[in-house]
mmCIF file of C-alpha atoms and ligand atoms in Angstrom:
data_model
loop_
_atom_site.group_PDB
_atom_site.id
_atom_site.type_symbol
_atom_site.label_atom_id
_atom_site.label_comp_id
_atom_site.label_asym_id
_atom_site.label_seq_id
_atom_site.Cartn_x
_atom_site.Cartn_y
_atom_site.Cartn_z
ATOM 1 C CA MET A 8 113.920 82.553 106.213
ATOM 2 C CA THR A 9 111.029 81.779 107.062
ATOM 3 C CA PHE A 10 107.965 82.447 109.181
ATOM 4 C CA PRO A 11 106.286 81.158 111.836
ATOM 5 C CA ALA A 12 102.758 79.476 112.003
ATOM 6 C CA ALA A 13 101.326 82.610 113.465
ATOM 7 C CA CYS A 14 102.862 86.210 113.527
ATOM 8 C CA PRO A 15 100.334 88.081 115.585
ATOM 9 C CA LEU A 16 101.246 91.606 116.833
ATOM 10 C CA PRO A 17 102.388 91.715 120.289
ATOM 11 C CA ALA A 18 99.932 91.785 122.710
ATOM 12 C CA GLN A 19 101.794 94.755 124.657
ATOM 13 C CA ARG A 20 102.920 96.703 121.276
ATOM 14 C CA LEU A 21 98.766 96.654 120.480
ATOM 15 C CA ASP A 22 98.125 98.348 123.651
ATOM 16 C CA GLU A 23 100.457 101.012 122.971
ATOM 17 C CA MET A 24 98.837 101.512 119.436
ATOM 18 C CA ILE A 25 95.742 101.686 120.652
ATOM 19 C CA ASP A 26 96.478 104.467 123.287
ATOM 20 C CA ALA A 27 98.609 106.286 120.164
ATOM 21 C CA LEU A 28 95.275 106.034 117.757
ATOM 22 C CA VAL A 29 92.999 107.600 121.072
ATOM 23 C CA GLU A 30 95.680 110.144 122.050
ATOM 24 C CA GLN A 31 97.422 111.672 118.268
ATOM 25 C CA GLY A 32 95.297 109.724 115.747
ATOM 26 C CA PHE A 33 98.221 107.572 114.457
ATOM 27 C CA TYR A 34 100.944 105.103 115.672
ATOM 28 C CA ALA A 35 104.154 104.280 113.851
ATOM 29 C CA GLY A 36 106.270 100.992 115.191
ATOM 30 C CA LYS A 37 109.351 99.564 114.170
ATOM 31 C CA ALA A 38 109.628 95.849 113.852
ATOM 32 C CA LEU A 39 106.109 94.761 113.990
ATOM 33 C CA ILE A 40 105.545 92.769 111.345
ATOM 34 C CA ASP A 41 107.942 89.606 111.596
ATOM 35 C CA PRO A 42 111.161 89.468 109.764
ATOM 36 C CA GLY A 43 110.684 86.115 107.368
ATOM 37 C CA LEU A 44 107.000 87.698 106.727
ATOM 38 C CA CYS A 45 108.210 90.797 105.641
ATOM 39 C CA GLN A 46 110.991 88.719 103.301
ATOM 40 C CA ALA A 47 108.305 86.430 102.024
ATOM 41 C CA LEU A 48 105.318 89.586 101.580
ATOM 42 C CA TYR A 49 108.674 91.886 99.914
ATOM 43 C CA ARG A 50 109.373 88.749 97.395
ATOM 44 C CA GLU A 51 105.577 88.356 96.111
ATOM 45 C CA VAL A 52 105.620 92.110 95.249
ATOM 46 C CA GLU A 53 109.093 92.179 93.546
ATOM 47 C CA ASP A 54 108.144 88.758 91.550
ATOM 48 C CA ARG A 55 104.906 90.431 90.393
ATOM 49 C CA ALA A 56 106.651 93.782 89.402
ATOM 50 C CA GLN A 57 109.394 91.632 87.668
ATOM 51 C CA GLN A 58 106.691 89.934 85.768
ATOM 52 C CA ASP A 59 104.961 93.028 85.323
ATOM 53 C CA VAL A 60 101.345 92.087 86.827
ATOM 54 C CA LEU A 61 101.107 94.904 89.132
ATOM 55 C CA THR A 62 98.516 97.697 88.156
ATOM 56 C CA ARG A 63 99.147 101.208 87.970
ATOM 57 C CA ALA A 64 97.372 102.986 91.204
ATOM 58 C CA GLY A 65 94.784 105.609 90.704
ATOM 59 C CA ILE A 66 92.192 108.187 92.755
ATOM 60 C CA GLY A 67 88.515 107.849 93.395
ATOM 61 C CA ARG A 68 86.545 104.619 92.835
ATOM 62 C CA GLY A 69 84.024 103.256 89.904
ATOM 63 C CA ARG A 70 83.228 106.515 87.818
ATOM 64 C CA ASP A 71 85.269 108.600 89.658
ATOM 65 C CA PHE A 72 88.571 106.791 89.054
ATOM 66 C CA GLU A 73 91.490 107.772 87.490
ATOM 67 C CA GLN A 74 95.235 107.514 87.031
ATOM 68 C CA ARG A 75 97.185 110.715 88.068
ATOM 69 C CA LEU A 76 101.142 110.225 88.239
ATOM 70 C CA ASP A 77 101.042 113.702 88.983
ATOM 71 C CA VAL A 78 99.634 112.726 92.341
ATOM 72 C CA ARG A 79 100.389 108.961 93.207
ATOM 73 C CA GLY A 80 103.081 106.876 91.425
ATOM 74 C CA ASP A 81 102.795 103.691 92.610
ATOM 75 C CA ALA A 82 101.591 100.268 91.311
ATOM 76 C CA ILE A 83 99.369 97.719 92.981
ATOM 77 C CA HIS A 84 97.931 94.512 93.830
ATOM 78 C CA TRP A 85 95.233 93.628 96.229
ATOM 79 C CA LEU A 86 95.633 90.610 98.544
ATOM 80 C CA ASP A 87 93.541 88.041 98.450
ATOM 81 C CA ARG A 88 94.462 85.361 100.921
ATOM 82 C CA GLU A 89 96.302 83.392 97.864
ATOM 83 C CA SER A 90 99.957 82.725 99.487
ATOM 84 C CA LEU A 91 100.642 81.915 102.967
ATOM 85 C CA ALA A 92 102.339 84.724 104.085
ATOM 86 C CA GLN A 93 99.224 86.900 102.918
ATOM 87 C CA ARG A 94 96.735 84.965 105.063
ATOM 88 C CA ARG A 95 99.566 85.302 107.742
ATOM 89 C CA TYR A 96 99.702 89.396 107.093
ATOM 90 C CA LEU A 97 95.914 89.129 107.022
ATOM 91 C CA ASP A 98 95.071 87.196 110.276
ATOM 92 C CA ALA A 99 97.556 89.345 111.964
ATOM 93 C CA MET A 100 95.558 92.374 111.043
ATOM 94 C CA ALA A 101 92.365 90.564 111.645
ATOM 95 C CA GLU A 102 93.249 90.416 115.447
ATOM 96 C CA LEU A 103 94.070 94.254 115.272
ATOM 97 C CA GLN A 104 90.663 94.561 114.160
ATOM 98 C CA GLN A 105 89.078 92.911 116.867
ATOM 99 C CA ALA A 106 91.554 94.918 119.431
ATOM 100 C CA LEU A 107 90.383 98.192 117.734
ATOM 101 C CA ASN A 108 86.942 97.116 117.745
ATOM 102 C CA ALA A 109 87.108 95.759 121.562
ATOM 103 C CA ALA A 110 88.797 99.071 122.747
ATOM 104 C CA LEU A 111 87.390 101.431 120.903
ATOM 105 C CA PHE A 112 83.562 100.155 119.858
ATOM 106 C CA LEU A 113 84.706 101.160 116.065
ATOM 107 C CA GLY A 114 82.264 98.287 114.501
ATOM 108 C CA LEU A 115 84.916 97.425 112.093
ATOM 109 C CA PHE A 116 83.707 94.644 110.149
ATOM 110 C CA GLU A 117 86.163 94.539 106.851
ATOM 111 C CA TYR A 118 89.600 94.687 106.031
ATOM 112 C CA GLU A 119 90.629 95.616 102.330
ATOM 113 C CA ALA A 120 94.778 95.632 101.661
ATOM 114 C CA HIS A 121 96.759 95.759 98.752
ATOM 115 C CA PHE A 122 100.657 95.461 97.639
ATOM 116 C CA ALA A 123 102.074 99.036 96.817
ATOM 117 C CA ARG A 124 105.335 99.431 94.645
ATOM 118 C CA TYR A 125 106.654 102.687 94.032
ATOM 119 C CA PRO A 126 109.468 102.841 91.413
ATOM 120 C CA GLU A 127 112.340 105.074 91.821
ATOM 121 C CA GLY A 128 111.039 108.733 91.691
ATOM 122 C CA ALA A 129 107.328 107.636 92.741
ATOM 123 C CA PHE A 130 105.520 109.344 95.331
ATOM 124 C CA TYR A 131 101.910 110.017 97.012
ATOM 125 C CA ARG A 132 101.271 113.539 97.191
ATOM 126 C CA ARG A 133 99.455 115.022 100.743
ATOM 127 C CA HIS A 134 95.636 113.197 100.631
ATOM 128 C CA LEU A 135 93.482 111.353 103.249
ATOM 129 C CA ASP A 136 92.171 107.848 102.915
ATOM 130 C CA SER A 137 88.544 108.268 102.719
ATOM 131 C CA PHE A 138 86.432 109.551 99.543
ATOM 132 C CA ARG A 139 83.947 112.202 99.693
ATOM 133 C CA GLY A 140 80.834 111.278 100.914
ATOM 134 C CA ARG A 141 81.903 107.498 101.749
ATOM 135 C CA ALA A 142 82.845 107.633 105.043
ATOM 136 C CA ASN A 143 83.636 103.952 105.579
ATOM 137 C CA ARG A 144 87.528 103.350 105.875
ATOM 138 C CA VAL A 145 87.656 104.019 109.311
ATOM 139 C CA VAL A 146 91.299 103.171 110.003
ATOM 140 C CA SER A 147 94.155 103.068 107.721
ATOM 141 C CA THR A 148 97.526 100.798 108.290
ATOM 142 C CA VAL A 149 100.640 100.709 106.232
ATOM 143 C CA GLY A 150 102.984 97.635 106.602
ATOM 144 C CA TYR A 151 106.413 98.082 105.047
ATOM 145 C CA LEU A 152 108.726 95.558 103.231
ATOM 146 C CA THR A 153 111.685 96.796 101.505
ATOM 147 C CA PRO A 154 114.608 95.600 103.553
ATOM 148 C CA ASP A 155 117.966 97.904 104.215
ATOM 149 C CA TRP A 156 116.395 100.990 103.893
ATOM 150 C CA SER A 157 118.733 104.143 103.905
ATOM 151 C CA PRO A 158 118.048 107.586 104.874
ATOM 152 C CA ARG A 159 119.443 108.436 101.802
ATOM 153 C CA ALA A 160 116.889 106.552 100.231
ATOM 154 C CA GLY A 161 114.052 109.237 100.754
ATOM 155 C CA GLY A 162 110.366 107.790 100.453
ATOM 156 C CA GLU A 163 109.223 108.685 104.200
ATOM 157 C CA MET A 164 105.741 109.000 104.936
ATOM 158 C CA VAL A 165 105.193 112.141 106.046
ATOM 159 C CA ILE A 166 101.834 112.830 108.644
ATOM 160 C CA PHE A 167 100.298 116.065 109.164
ATOM 161 C CA ASP A 168 98.253 117.633 111.946
ATOM 162 C CA GLU A 169 94.542 116.881 111.592
ATOM 163 C CA GLN A 170 94.103 120.762 112.347
ATOM 164 C CA ALA A 171 96.706 122.115 110.683
ATOM 165 C CA PRO A 172 97.402 120.140 107.738
ATOM 166 C CA ASP A 173 100.744 121.950 106.910
ATOM 167 C CA ARG A 174 101.839 121.099 110.074
ATOM 168 C CA GLU A 175 104.547 118.030 109.915
ATOM 169 C CA VAL A 176 104.002 115.707 113.031
ATOM 170 C CA ALA A 177 106.051 112.617 112.166
ATOM 171 C CA ARG A 178 107.971 111.386 109.686
ATOM 172 C CA VAL A 179 108.422 107.817 108.944
ATOM 173 C CA ALA A 180 111.137 105.396 107.009
ATOM 174 C CA PRO A 181 109.516 102.786 104.952
ATOM 175 C CA GLU A 182 112.062 100.042 106.462
ATOM 176 C CA ALA A 183 110.919 96.347 106.645
ATOM 177 C CA GLY A 184 108.667 95.771 109.752
ATOM 178 C CA THR A 185 107.575 99.194 110.671
ATOM 179 C CA LEU A 186 103.640 99.534 111.042
ATOM 180 C CA VAL A 187 102.048 102.400 110.851
ATOM 181 C CA CYS A 188 98.193 102.907 111.481
ATOM 182 C CA PHE A 189 95.930 105.735 111.865
ATOM 183 C CA MET A 190 92.372 107.801 111.604
ATOM 184 C CA SER A 191 91.609 107.356 107.677
ATOM 185 C CA GLU A 192 89.313 110.636 107.606
ATOM 186 C CA GLN A 193 91.509 112.489 110.240
ATOM 187 C CA ILE A 194 94.851 112.392 109.578
ATOM 188 C CA PRO A 195 96.760 113.871 106.019
ATOM 189 C CA HIS A 196 99.493 112.060 105.001
ATOM 190 C CA GLU A 197 101.716 111.636 101.977
ATOM 191 C CA VAL A 198 104.920 109.543 100.318
ATOM 192 C CA LEU A 199 107.961 111.762 99.855
ATOM 193 C CA PRO A 200 109.761 110.958 96.733
ATOM 194 C CA THR A 201 111.866 107.999 96.725
ATOM 195 C CA HIS A 202 115.090 107.252 95.606
ATOM 196 C CA ARG A 203 114.766 103.431 95.216
ATOM 197 C CA PRO A 204 111.882 100.994 94.545
ATOM 198 C CA ARG A 205 109.812 101.308 97.923
ATOM 199 C CA ALA A 206 107.235 98.089 98.714
ATOM 200 C CA SER A 207 104.471 97.978 101.516
ATOM 201 C CA ILE A 208 101.139 96.867 102.128
ATOM 202 C CA ALA A 209 98.292 99.554 102.597
ATOM 203 C CA GLY A 210 94.962 98.690 104.267
ATOM 204 C CA TRP A 211 91.743 99.746 105.402
ATOM 205 C CA PHE A 212 89.467 98.877 108.089
ATOM 206 C CA ARG A 213 86.231 99.920 107.011
ATOM 207 C CA ARG A 214 82.795 99.866 108.606
ATOM 208 C CA ASN A 215 79.614 99.525 106.289
ATOM 209 C CA ALA A 216 78.262 102.793 104.997
ATOM 210 C CA SER A 217 74.955 102.629 103.641
ATOM 211 C CA LEU A 218 74.325 105.184 101.195
ATOM 212 C CA GLY A 219 70.947 106.027 99.608
ATOM 213 C CA GLY A 220 70.101 102.419 99.968
ATOM 214 C CA ILE A 221 72.932 100.919 98.408
ATOM 215 C CA VAL A 222 75.743 99.077 100.689
ATOM 216 C CA ASP A 223 79.248 100.693 99.971
ATOM 217 C CA PRO A 224 81.017 98.258 97.883
ATOM 218 C CA PRO A 225 84.807 97.858 99.132
ATOM 219 C CA ARG A 226 87.616 99.230 96.837
HETATM 220 C C1 LIG B 308 98.203 105.272 100.761
HETATM 221 C C2 LIG B 308 99.288 105.676 101.425
HETATM 222 C C3 LIG B 308 101.100 105.226 102.505
HETATM 223 C C4 LIG B 308 102.319 104.910 101.715
HETATM 224 O O1 LIG B 308 98.650 104.327 99.980
HETATM 225 O O2 LIG B 308 96.683 105.973 100.961
HETATM 226 O O3 LIG B 308 99.317 106.421 101.955
HETATM 227 O O4 LIG B 308 103.697 104.966 103.196
HETATM 228 N N1 LIG B 308 100.100 104.927 101.682
HETATM 229 O O5 LIG B 308 102.794 103.984 101.742
HETATM 230 MN MN1 LIG B 309 97.289 107.256 101.921
#
């Protein structure tokens, strides 16, 4: 299987996504990412896992960075446009960025994204995606890549209520083609323990946050 020269998100689904972001702060849609593109991206992350060239993820940035297996167990690789598949995916996200800016005036100016692979048994405890005091991640996206996901495999992403963070509002199976997006500073979420390796691309649209004269660096 291969993928087309461009893999944009269907225009009508973009509208659906924007409405849901405004109304409930999140959106989850199946079959949004081209199947051939998912397969190519999945191979990339699995190849990297086999070659043992993924990096253990952590929490916090800069001097606050820590590896905490009790918090998150995935291994990552930042997208850098090195493959055609990565470029197609990032181009689709650039279109989403334009649509979000046009509809919601969010002033998103940049997108950063990494592959994430959760080995069997891994999870990511409930969290928000923005770092304290650094309100620069505005909208989060997660695209799922693992083919043939079964309900027995666990690994769902759970979305919680913004006002009542103990109340679950949605549970999303990480099956290839599904795309989730949500407001980074508002929506608590977690990844339940997975019973088989689970691959995704997590990404963030950012607004530049200038703090004390320092232009906030990415990542
Ligand atoms: C993250 C995250 C969710 C998922 O990487 O911050 O919440 O379903 N990922 O992979
Ligand atoms: Mn997250």
